[in-house]
Amino acid sequence: MLPCHQQIYFKNPDFESPPTNIKTNTYTPFLLLGRNETLPGWSFSGTVQYVTSGPNISLPGNGHAVQLGLGGTINQYSRTRDSTNMSLPSSLLLRVRTAITTPMLLTLLFLGDPRRYGREMQESHAYSLENFADERNLINLEIRSVPTNADSNVRCWPVVDTFLISGIEVPKFHGDNMVANSGFEVGPSFIRNSPEGILLDEESDYMQSALQQWSVLGTVKYIDSKHFSVPKEKAAIELVSAGAAPSGILTRLTLTKGSKYVMEFTMGDANDSCVGDFIVYA
């Protein structure tokens, strides 16, 4: 079974609580937030718009989100437990379909360098937050847009929807299996109304990975049996890196010289007509 994740309280994580000081009869899919408005749970600066799902834009669950325009930044503080490894799945949606060919850069404060988003029309990403809390166990979650050039199309600014911070349990060993988290049962929580799975970007440190005990090579997708045909158990990994970039996972074991071991794994097909080499190193 997938573990029951302990969720850390996060105010208005899906932006369903609307901004204050707006006219009750105001309806626009993109509402520019100014100094007279406040967004419950969040601080913001720069160009930030409150987005409402409608004919011109589709959001998971027909809900709400925020669009980060030029210099747009949102942030919120959240408290963790000092012994808890945290993951942060975040669902990002680009406003228009033509924006798929022009991925945008976003900076999450705790990650430092800008990350590129927009491989697909709608994406969910997860990151480990271990060791990012301060001495008071506070995490400052800040996300800001980064223009790729001076003439960036305002229609292509990213729309951010739903943040979830939840504790990840420590993986356990089962029977004589030497691989911890062998069925990928310990990973980030899946966001409600997001059937596309969760993208995990490259992470060489298996202790810092959102997929506990596994290093991530390139980009992989964490999927569940509710929305995908998972060969075994409740979760699986799909290898998704594009082009010549490698995609895979890696774990480390301590073996005894002269002993014999049997490695077994289950592999399925995404049925998406993709062709590539599958290599196992041991």
CSV table of N, CA and C in Angstrom, one decimal, residues 26-177:
chain,number,residue,atom,x,y,z
A,26,THR,N,-17.7,40.7,-9.7
A,26,THR,CA,-16.6,40.7,-10.7
A,26,THR,C,-16.3,39.3,-11.2
A,27,TYR,N,-16.4,39.1,-12.6
A,27,TYR,CA,-16.0,37.8,-13.1
A,27,TYR,C,-15.1,38.1,-14.3
A,28,THR,N,-13.9,37.6,-14.1
A,28,THR,CA,-12.9,37.6,-15.2
A,28,THR,C,-12.0,36.5,-15.0
A,29,PRO,N,-11.6,35.8,-16.0
A,29,PRO,CA,-10.7,34.6,-15.8
A,29,PRO,C,-9.3,35.0,-15.3
A,30,PHE,N,-8.9,36.2,-15.6
A,30,PHE,CA,-7.6,36.7,-15.1
A,30,PHE,C,-7.8,38.0,-14.4
A,31,LEU,N,-7.6,38.0,-13.1
A,31,LEU,CA,-7.8,39.2,-12.3
A,31,LEU,C,-6.5,39.7,-11.7
A,32,LEU,N,-6.0,40.8,-12.2
A,32,LEU,CA,-4.7,41.4,-11.8
A,32,LEU,C,-4.8,41.8,-10.3
A,33,LEU,N,-3.9,41.3,-9.5
A,33,LEU,CA,-3.9,41.6,-8.1
A,33,LEU,C,-3.0,42.8,-7.8
A,34,GLY,N,-3.5,43.8,-7.0
A,34,GLY,CA,-2.8,45.0,-6.7
A,34,GLY,C,-2.6,45.2,-5.3
A,35,ARG,N,-2.2,46.3,-4.9
A,35,ARG,CA,-1.8,46.6,-3.5
A,35,ARG,C,-3.1,46.6,-2.6
A,36,ASN,N,-4.3,46.8,-3.2
A,36,ASN,CA,-5.5,46.8,-2.4
A,36,ASN,C,-6.1,45.4,-2.1
A,37,GLU,N,-5.5,44.4,-2.8
A,37,GLU,CA,-6.0,43.0,-2.6
A,37,GLU,C,-5.0,42.2,-1.8
A,38,THR,N,-5.6,41.2,-1.1
A,38,THR,CA,-4.7,40.3,-0.4
A,38,THR,C,-5.2,38.9,-0.9
A,39,LEU,N,-4.2,38.0,-1.0
A,39,LEU,CA,-4.5,36.6,-1.3
A,39,LEU,C,-4.3,35.7,-0.1
A,40,PRO,N,-5.4,35.2,0.5
A,40,PRO,CA,-5.3,34.5,1.8
A,40,PRO,C,-4.2,33.4,1.8
A,41,GLY,N,-3.4,33.6,2.9
A,41,GLY,CA,-2.3,32.6,3.1
A,41,GLY,C,-1.0,33.0,2.3
A,42,TRP,N,-1.1,33.9,1.4
A,42,TRP,CA,0.1,34.2,0.5
A,42,TRP,C,0.5,35.6,0.5
A,43,SER,N,1.8,35.9,0.4
A,43,SER,CA,2.3,37.2,0.1
A,43,SER,C,2.6,37.2,-1.4
A,44,PHE,N,2.5,38.3,-2.1
A,44,PHE,CA,2.9,38.4,-3.5
A,44,PHE,C,3.4,39.7,-3.9
A,45,SER,N,4.2,39.7,-5.0
A,45,SER,CA,4.7,41.0,-5.5
A,45,SER,C,4.9,40.8,-7.0
A,46,GLY,N,5.1,41.9,-7.7
A,46,GLY,CA,5.2,41.8,-9.2
A,46,GLY,C,3.8,41.6,-9.8
A,47,THR,N,3.9,41.1,-11.0
A,47,THR,CA,2.6,40.9,-11.8
A,47,THR,C,2.1,39.5,-11.4
A,48,VAL,N,1.0,39.5,-10.7
A,48,VAL,CA,0.3,38.2,-10.3
A,48,VAL,C,-1.2,38.3,-10.6
A,49,GLN,N,-1.7,37.4,-11.2
A,49,GLN,CA,-3.1,37.4,-11.6
A,49,GLN,C,-3.8,36.2,-10.9
A,50,TYR,N,-5.0,36.4,-10.5
A,50,TYR,CA,-5.9,35.3,-9.9
A,50,TYR,C,-6.7,34.7,-11.1
A,51,VAL,N,-6.5,33.4,-11.2
A,51,VAL,CA,-7.1,32.8,-12.4
A,51,VAL,C,-8.3,31.9,-12.0
A,52,THR,N,-9.4,32.1,-12.8
A,52,THR,CA,-10.6,31.3,-12.6
A,52,THR,C,-10.9,30.4,-13.8
A,53,SER,N,-11.1,29.1,-13.6
A,53,SER,CA,-11.3,28.2,-14.7
A,53,SER,C,-12.6,28.6,-15.4
A,54,GLY,N,-12.6,28.5,-16.8
A,54,GLY,CA,-13.7,28.9,-17.6
A,54,GLY,C,-13.5,28.4,-19.0
A,55,PRO,N,-14.3,29.0,-19.9
A,55,PRO,CA,-14.2,28.6,-21.4
A,55,PRO,C,-12.8,28.8,-22.0
A,56,ASN,N,-12.0,29.8,-21.5
A,56,ASN,CA,-10.8,30.2,-22.1
A,56,ASN,C,-9.6,29.5,-21.4
A,57,ILE,N,-9.8,28.9,-20.2
A,57,ILE,CA,-8.7,28.2,-19.6
A,57,ILE,C,-9.3,27.1,-18.7
A,58,SER,N,-8.7,25.9,-18.8
A,58,SER,CA,-9.1,24.8,-18.0
A,58,SER,C,-8.2,24.5,-16.9
A,59,LEU,N,-8.7,24.3,-15.7
A,59,LEU,CA,-7.9,24.0,-14.5
A,59,LEU,C,-8.4,22.7,-13.9
A,60,PRO,N,-7.6,22.0,-13.2
A,60,PRO,CA,-8.1,20.7,-12.5
A,60,PRO,C,-9.2,21.0,-11.6
A,61,GLY,N,-10.3,20.3,-11.7
A,61,GLY,CA,-11.4,20.5,-10.8
A,61,GLY,C,-12.2,21.7,-11.1
A,62,ASN,N,-11.9,22.4,-12.2
A,62,ASN,CA,-12.6,23.7,-12.6
A,62,ASN,C,-12.4,24.7,-11.4
A,63,GLY,N,-11.2,24.7,-10.9
A,63,GLY,CA,-10.9,25.6,-9.7
A,63,GLY,C,-10.2,26.9,-10.1
A,64,HIS,N,-9.3,27.2,-9.2
A,64,HIS,CA,-8.6,28.5,-9.3
A,64,HIS,C,-7.1,28.3,-9.2
A,65,ALA,N,-6.3,29.3,-9.6
A,65,ALA,CA,-4.9,29.2,-9.6
A,65,ALA,C,-4.4,30.7,-9.7
A,66,VAL,N,-3.0,30.8,-9.8
A,66,VAL,CA,-2.4,32.1,-10.0
A,66,VAL,C,-1.5,32.1,-11.1
A,67,GLN,N,-1.5,33.2,-11.9
A,67,GLN,CA,-0.5,33.3,-13.0
A,67,GLN,C,0.6,34.3,-12.6
A,68,LEU,N,1.8,33.8,-12.7
A,68,LEU,CA,3.0,34.6,-12.4
A,68,LEU,C,3.5,35.3,-13.6
A,69,GLY,N,3.3,36.6,-13.7
A,69,GLY,CA,3.7,37.4,-14.9
A,69,GLY,C,5.1,38.0,-14.6
A,70,LEU,N,5.4,39.1,-15.3
A,70,LEU,CA,6.7,39.7,-15.2
A,70,LEU,C,7.1,40.0,-13.7
A,71,GLY,N,8.1,39.5,-13.2
A,71,GLY,CA,8.5,39.7,-11.8
A,71,GLY,C,7.6,39.1,-10.8
A,72,GLY,N,6.6,38.3,-11.2
A,72,GLY,CA,5.6,37.7,-10.3
A,72,GLY,C,6.2,36.8,-9.3
A,73,THR,N,5.9,37.0,-8.0
A,73,THR,CA,6.4,36.1,-6.9
A,73,THR,C,5.3,35.9,-5.9
A,74,ILE,N,5.2,34.7,-5.4
A,74,ILE,CA,4.3,34.4,-4.3
A,74,ILE,C,5.1,33.6,-3.3
A,75,ASN,N,4.8,33.8,-2.0
A,75,ASN,CA,5.5,33.0,-1.0
A,75,ASN,C,4.7,32.8,0.2
A,76,GLN,N,5.0,31.8,1.0
A,76,GLN,CA,4.3,31.5,2.2
A,76,GLN,C,5.2,30.7,3.1
A,77,TYR,N,5.1,30.9,4.4
A,77,TYR,CA,5.9,30.1,5.4
A,77,TYR,C,5.1,28.9,5.9
A,78,SER,N,5.7,27.8,6.1
A,78,SER,CA,5.1,26.6,6.6
A,78,SER,C,6.0,25.9,7.6
A,79,ARG,N,5.4,25.3,8.6
A,79,ARG,CA,6.2,24.7,9.7
A,79,ARG,C,6.3,23.2,9.5
A,80,THR,N,7.5,22.6,9.7
A,80,THR,CA,7.7,21.2,9.5
A,80,THR,C,8.0,20.6,10.9
A,81,ARG,N,8.2,19.3,10.9
A,81,ARG,CA,8.8,18.6,12.1
A,81,ARG,C,10.2,18.3,11.7
A,82,ASP,N,11.1,18.4,12.7
A,82,ASP,CA,12.5,18.3,12.4
A,82,ASP,C,13.0,17.0,11.9
A,83,SER,N,12.2,15.9,12.2
A,83,SER,CA,12.7,14.6,11.8
A,83,SER,C,11.9,14.1,10.5
A,84,THR,N,11.2,15.0,9.9
A,84,THR,CA,10.4,14.6,8.7
A,84,THR,C,11.0,15.0,7.4
A,85,ASN,N,11.1,14.1,6.5
A,85,ASN,CA,11.6,14.4,5.1
A,85,ASN,C,10.3,14.8,4.3
A,86,MET,N,10.4,16.0,3.7
A,86,MET,CA,9.3,16.6,3.1
A,86,MET,C,9.4,16.5,1.6
A,87,SER,N,8.2,16.4,0.9
A,87,SER,CA,8.2,16.5,-0.5
A,87,SER,C,7.2,17.6,-0.9
A,88,LEU,N,7.4,18.3,-2.0
A,88,LEU,CA,6.5,19.3,-2.4
A,88,LEU,C,6.1,19.1,-3.8
A,89,PRO,N,4.9,18.4,-4.0
A,89,PRO,CA,4.4,18.3,-5.4
A,89,PRO,C,3.7,19.6,-5.7
A,90,SER,N,3.9,20.1,-6.9
A,90,SER,CA,3.3,21.3,-7.4
A,90,SER,C,2.8,21.2,-8.8
A,91,SER,N,1.6,21.5,-9.0
A,91,SER,CA,1.0,21.4,-10.3
A,91,SER,C,1.1,22.7,-11.1
A,92,LEU,N,1.6,22.6,-12.3
A,92,LEU,CA,1.8,23.8,-13.1
A,92,LEU,C,1.1,23.7,-14.4
A,93,LEU,N,0.4,24.7,-14.8
A,93,LEU,CA,-0.3,24.7,-16.1
A,93,LEU,C,0.1,26.0,-16.9
A,94,LEU,N,0.4,25.8,-18.2
A,94,LEU,CA,0.6,26.9,-19.1
A,94,LEU,C,-0.7,27.4,-19.7
A,95,ARG,N,-0.8,28.7,-19.9
A,95,ARG,CA,-2.1,29.3,-20.2
A,95,ARG,C,-2.6,28.9,-21.6
A,96,VAL,N,-1.7,28.9,-22.6
A,96,VAL,CA,-2.2,28.5,-23.9
A,96,VAL,C,-1.4,27.4,-24.5
A,97,ARG,N,-2.0,26.6,-25.4
A,97,ARG,CA,-1.3,25.4,-25.9
A,97,ARG,C,-0.1,25.7,-26.6
A,98,THR,N,0.0,26.9,-27.3
A,98,THR,CA,1.2,27.2,-28.1
A,98,THR,C,2.4,27.4,-27.2
A,99,ALA,N,2.2,27.6,-25.9
A,99,ALA,CA,3.3,27.8,-25.0
A,99,ALA,C,4.0,26.5,-24.7
A,100,ILE,N,3.5,25.4,-25.1
A,100,ILE,CA,4.2,24.1,-24.9
A,100,ILE,C,5.6,24.1,-25.5
A,101,THR,N,5.7,24.8,-26.7
A,101,THR,CA,7.0,24.8,-27.4
A,101,THR,C,8.0,25.9,-26.8
A,102,THR,N,7.5,26.6,-25.8
A,102,THR,CA,8.4,27.6,-25.2
A,102,THR,C,8.3,27.5,-23.7
A,103,PRO,N,9.0,26.5,-23.1
A,103,PRO,CA,8.9,26.3,-21.7
A,103,PRO,C,9.4,27.5,-20.9
A,104,MET,N,8.8,27.7,-19.8
A,104,MET,CA,9.1,28.9,-18.9
A,104,MET,C,10.0,28.5,-17.8
A,105,LEU,N,10.7,29.5,-17.3
A,105,LEU,CA,11.6,29.2,-16.1
A,105,LEU,C,10.9,29.7,-14.9
A,106,LEU,N,10.9,28.9,-13.8
A,106,LEU,CA,10.5,29.3,-12.5
A,106,LEU,C,11.6,29.0,-11.5
A,107,THR,N,11.6,29.8,-10.5
A,107,THR,CA,12.6,29.6,-9.4
A,107,THR,C,11.8,29.3,-8.1
A,108,LEU,N,12.1,28.1,-7.5
A,108,LEU,CA,11.6,27.8,-6.2
A,108,LEU,C,12.7,28.2,-5.3
A,109,LEU,N,12.5,29.0,-4.3
A,109,LEU,CA,13.6,29.6,-3.5
A,109,LEU,C,14.5,28.5,-2.9
A,110,PHE,N,13.9,27.4,-2.4
A,110,PHE,CA,14.7,26.4,-1.7
A,110,PHE,C,15.6,25.6,-2.7
A,111,LEU,N,15.2,25.6,-4.0
A,111,LEU,CA,16.0,24.9,-5.0
A,111,LEU,C,17.2,25.8,-5.6
A,112,GLY,N,17.0,27.1,-5.5
A,112,GLY,CA,18.1,28.0,-5.9
A,112,GLY,C,18.0,28.3,-7.4
A,113,ASP,N,18.6,27.4,-8.2
A,113,ASP,CA,18.7,27.7,-9.7
A,113,ASP,C,17.3,27.6,-10.3
A,114,PRO,N,17.0,28.4,-11.3
A,114,PRO,CA,15.7,28.3,-12.1
A,114,PRO,C,15.6,26.9,-12.7
A,115,ARG,N,14.3,26.4,-12.6
A,115,ARG,CA,14.0,25.2,-13.3
A,115,ARG,C,13.1,25.4,-14.5
A,116,ARG,N,13.2,24.6,-15.5
A,116,ARG,CA,12.4,24.8,-16.7
A,116,ARG,C,11.2,23.9,-16.6
A,117,TYR,N,10.0,24.5,-16.8
A,117,TYR,CA,8.7,23.8,-16.8
A,117,TYR,C,8.0,24.0,-18.1
A,118,GLY,N,7.1,23.1,-18.5
A,118,GLY,CA,6.3,23.2,-19.6
A,118,GLY,C,6.5,22.2,-20.7
A,119,ARG,N,7.0,21.0,-20.3
A,119,ARG,CA,7.1,19.9,-21.3
A,119,ARG,C,5.7,19.5,-21.8
A,120,GLU,N,4.7,19.6,-21.0
A,120,GLU,CA,3.4,19.2,-21.3
A,120,GLU,C,2.4,20.4,-20.9
A,121,MET,N,1.2,20.3,-21.4
A,121,MET,CA,0.2,21.4,-21.1
A,121,MET,C,0.0,21.5,-19.6
A,122,GLN,N,0.0,20.4,-18.9
A,122,GLN,CA,-0.2,20.4,-17.5
A,122,GLN,C,0.8,19.5,-16.8
A,123,GLU,N,1.4,19.9,-15.8
A,123,GLU,CA,2.5,19.1,-15.2
A,123,GLU,C,2.4,19.2,-13.6
A,124,SER,N,2.8,18.1,-13.0
A,124,SER,CA,3.0,18.1,-11.5
A,124,SER,C,4.4,17.8,-11.3
A,125,HIS,N,5.1,18.5,-10.4
A,125,HIS,CA,6.5,18.2,-10.1
A,125,HIS,C,6.6,18.0,-8.6
A,126,ALA,N,7.6,17.2,-8.1
A,126,ALA,CA,7.8,17.0,-6.7
A,126,ALA,C,9.3,17.1,-6.4
A,127,TYR,N,9.6,17.7,-5.2
A,127,TYR,CA,10.9,17.9,-4.8
A,127,TYR,C,11.0,17.5,-3.3
A,128,SER,N,12.2,17.0,-2.9
A,128,SER,CA,12.4,16.8,-1.5
A,128,SER,C,12.7,18.1,-0.8
A,129,LEU,N,12.2,18.3,0.4
A,129,LEU,CA,12.5,19.5,1.2
A,129,LEU,C,13.3,19.2,2.4
A,130,GLU,N,14.0,18.0,2.4
A,130,GLU,CA,14.8,17.7,3.6
A,130,GLU,C,15.9,18.7,3.8
A,131,ASN,N,16.1,19.1,5.0
A,131,ASN,CA,17.2,20.0,5.4
A,131,ASN,C,17.0,21.5,4.9
A,132,PHE,N,15.8,21.8,4.4
A,132,PHE,CA,15.6,23.2,3.9
A,132,PHE,C,14.8,24.0,5.0
A,133,ALA,N,14.4,23.4,6.1
A,133,ALA,CA,13.8,24.2,7.1
A,133,ALA,C,14.9,24.8,8.0
A,134,ASP,N,14.5,26.0,8.6
A,134,ASP,CA,15.5,26.7,9.5
A,134,ASP,C,15.4,26.1,10.9
A,135,GLU,N,16.1,26.7,11.8
A,135,GLU,CA,16.2,26.2,13.2
A,135,GLU,C,14.8,26.2,13.9
A,136,ARG,N,13.9,27.0,13.3
A,136,ARG,CA,12.5,27.0,13.9
A,136,ARG,C,11.6,26.0,13.2
A,137,ASN,N,12.2,25.2,12.3
A,137,ASN,CA,11.4,24.3,11.5
A,137,ASN,C,10.4,25.0,10.5
A,138,LEU,N,10.8,26.1,10.1
A,138,LEU,CA,10.0,26.9,9.1
A,138,LEU,C,10.6,26.8,7.7
A,139,ILE,N,9.7,26.6,6.7
A,139,ILE,CA,10.1,26.6,5.3
A,139,ILE,C,9.5,27.8,4.7
A,140,ASN,N,10.3,28.6,4.0
A,140,ASN,CA,9.8,29.7,3.2
A,140,ASN,C,9.6,29.2,1.8
A,141,LEU,N,8.4,28.9,1.4
A,141,LEU,CA,8.1,28.5,0.0
A,141,LEU,C,7.9,29.7,-0.8
A,142,GLU,N,8.8,30.0,-1.7
A,142,GLU,CA,8.7,31.1,-2.6
A,142,GLU,C,8.9,30.6,-4.0
A,143,ILE,N,8.0,31.0,-4.9
A,143,ILE,CA,8.1,30.7,-6.3
A,143,ILE,C,8.0,31.9,-7.1
A,144,ARG,N,8.9,32.1,-8.1
A,144,ARG,CA,8.8,33.3,-8.9
A,144,ARG,C,9.1,33.0,-10.4
A,145,SER,N,8.5,33.8,-11.2
A,145,SER,CA,8.7,33.6,-12.7
A,145,SER,C,10.0,34.2,-13.1
A,146,VAL,N,10.6,33.6,-14.1
A,146,VAL,CA,11.9,34.1,-14.7
A,146,VAL,C,11.7,34.3,-16.2
A,147,PRO,N,11.8,35.5,-16.7
A,147,PRO,CA,11.6,35.7,-18.1
A,147,PRO,C,12.8,35.2,-18.9
A,148,THR,N,12.5,34.5,-20.0
A,148,THR,CA,13.6,34.0,-20.8
A,148,THR,C,14.1,35.0,-21.8
A,149,ASN,N,13.4,36.0,-22.1
A,149,ASN,CA,13.9,37.1,-22.9
A,149,ASN,C,13.0,38.3,-22.7
A,150,ALA,N,13.4,39.5,-23.2
A,150,ALA,CA,12.7,40.7,-22.9
A,150,ALA,C,11.3,40.8,-23.6
A,151,ASP,N,11.1,39.9,-24.6
A,151,ASP,CA,9.9,40.0,-25.4
A,151,ASP,C,9.0,38.8,-25.1
A,152,SER,N,9.1,38.2,-23.9
A,152,SER,CA,8.3,37.0,-23.6
A,152,SER,C,6.8,37.3,-23.8
A,153,ASN,N,6.1,36.4,-24.4
A,153,ASN,CA,4.7,36.5,-24.6
A,153,ASN,C,3.9,36.4,-23.3
A,154,VAL,N,3.1,37.5,-22.9
A,154,VAL,CA,2.5,37.5,-21.7
A,154,VAL,C,1.5,36.3,-21.6
A,155,ARG,N,1.0,35.9,-22.7
A,155,ARG,CA,0.0,34.7,-22.7
A,155,ARG,C,0.7,33.5,-22.2
A,156,CYS,N,2.0,33.4,-22.3
A,156,CYS,CA,2.7,32.2,-22.0
A,156,CYS,C,3.2,32.1,-20.5
A,157,TRP,N,2.9,33.1,-19.7
A,157,TRP,CA,3.4,33.1,-18.3
A,157,TRP,C,2.7,31.9,-17.6
A,158,PRO,N,3.5,31.2,-16.7
A,158,PRO,CA,3.0,30.0,-16.1
A,158,PRO,C,1.8,30.2,-15.1
A,159,VAL,N,0.9,29.3,-15.1
A,159,VAL,CA,-0.2,29.3,-14.1
A,159,VAL,C,0.1,28.2,-13.1
A,160,VAL,N,0.2,28.6,-11.8
A,160,VAL,CA,0.6,27.7,-10.8
A,160,VAL,C,-0.7,27.3,-10.0
A,161,ASP,N,-0.9,26.0,-9.8
A,161,ASP,CA,-2.1,25.5,-9.1
A,161,ASP,C,-1.8,24.4,-8.2
A,162,THR,N,-2.2,24.6,-6.9
A,162,THR,CA,-2.1,23.5,-5.9
A,162,THR,C,-0.7,23.2,-5.4
A,163,PHE,N,-0.4,23.5,-4.2
A,163,PHE,CA,0.8,23.0,-3.5
A,163,PHE,C,0.4,22.1,-2.4
A,164,LEU,N,1.2,21.1,-2.2
A,164,LEU,CA,1.0,20.1,-1.1
A,164,LEU,C,2.3,19.8,-0.4
A,165,ILE,N,2.4,20.0,0.9
A,165,ILE,CA,3.5,19.6,1.6
A,165,ILE,C,3.1,18.4,2.5
A,166,SER,N,3.8,17.3,2.4
A,166,SER,CA,3.5,16.1,3.2
A,166,SER,C,4.7,15.3,3.6
A,167,GLY,N,4.7,14.7,4.8
A,167,GLY,CA,5.8,13.9,5.2
A,167,GLY,C,5.9,12.6,4.5
A,168,ILE,N,7.1,12.2,4.2
A,168,ILE,CA,7.4,10.9,3.6
A,168,ILE,C,7.9,9.9,4.6
A,169,GLU,N,7.2,8.8,4.7
A,169,GLU,CA,7.7,7.8,5.7
A,169,GLU,C,9.0,7.1,5.3
A,170,VAL,N,9.7,6.6,6.3
A,170,VAL,CA,11.0,5.9,6.0
A,170,VAL,C,10.7,4.6,5.4
A,171,PRO,N,11.3,4.3,4.2
A,171,PRO,CA,11.0,3.0,3.6
A,171,PRO,C,11.4,1.8,4.5
A,172,LYS,N,10.7,0.7,4.3
A,172,LYS,CA,11.0,-0.5,5.0
A,172,LYS,C,11.5,-1.6,4.1
A,173,PHE,N,12.2,-2.6,4.7
A,173,PHE,CA,12.6,-3.8,4.0
A,173,PHE,C,11.5,-4.8,4.2
A,174,HIS,N,11.3,-5.6,3.1
A,174,HIS,CA,10.2,-6.6,3.2
A,174,HIS,C,10.9,-8.0,2.9
A,175,GLY,N,10.7,-8.9,3.9
A,175,GLY,CA,11.2,-10.3,3.7
A,175,GLY,C,12.7,-10.3,3.5
A,176,ASP,N,13.2,-11.1,2.5
A,176,ASP,CA,14.6,-11.2,2.2
A,176,ASP,C,15.0,-10.2,1.0
A,177,ASN,N,14.1,-9.3,0.7
A,177,ASN,CA,14.4,-8.3,-0.3
A,177,ASN,C,15.4,-7.3,0.2
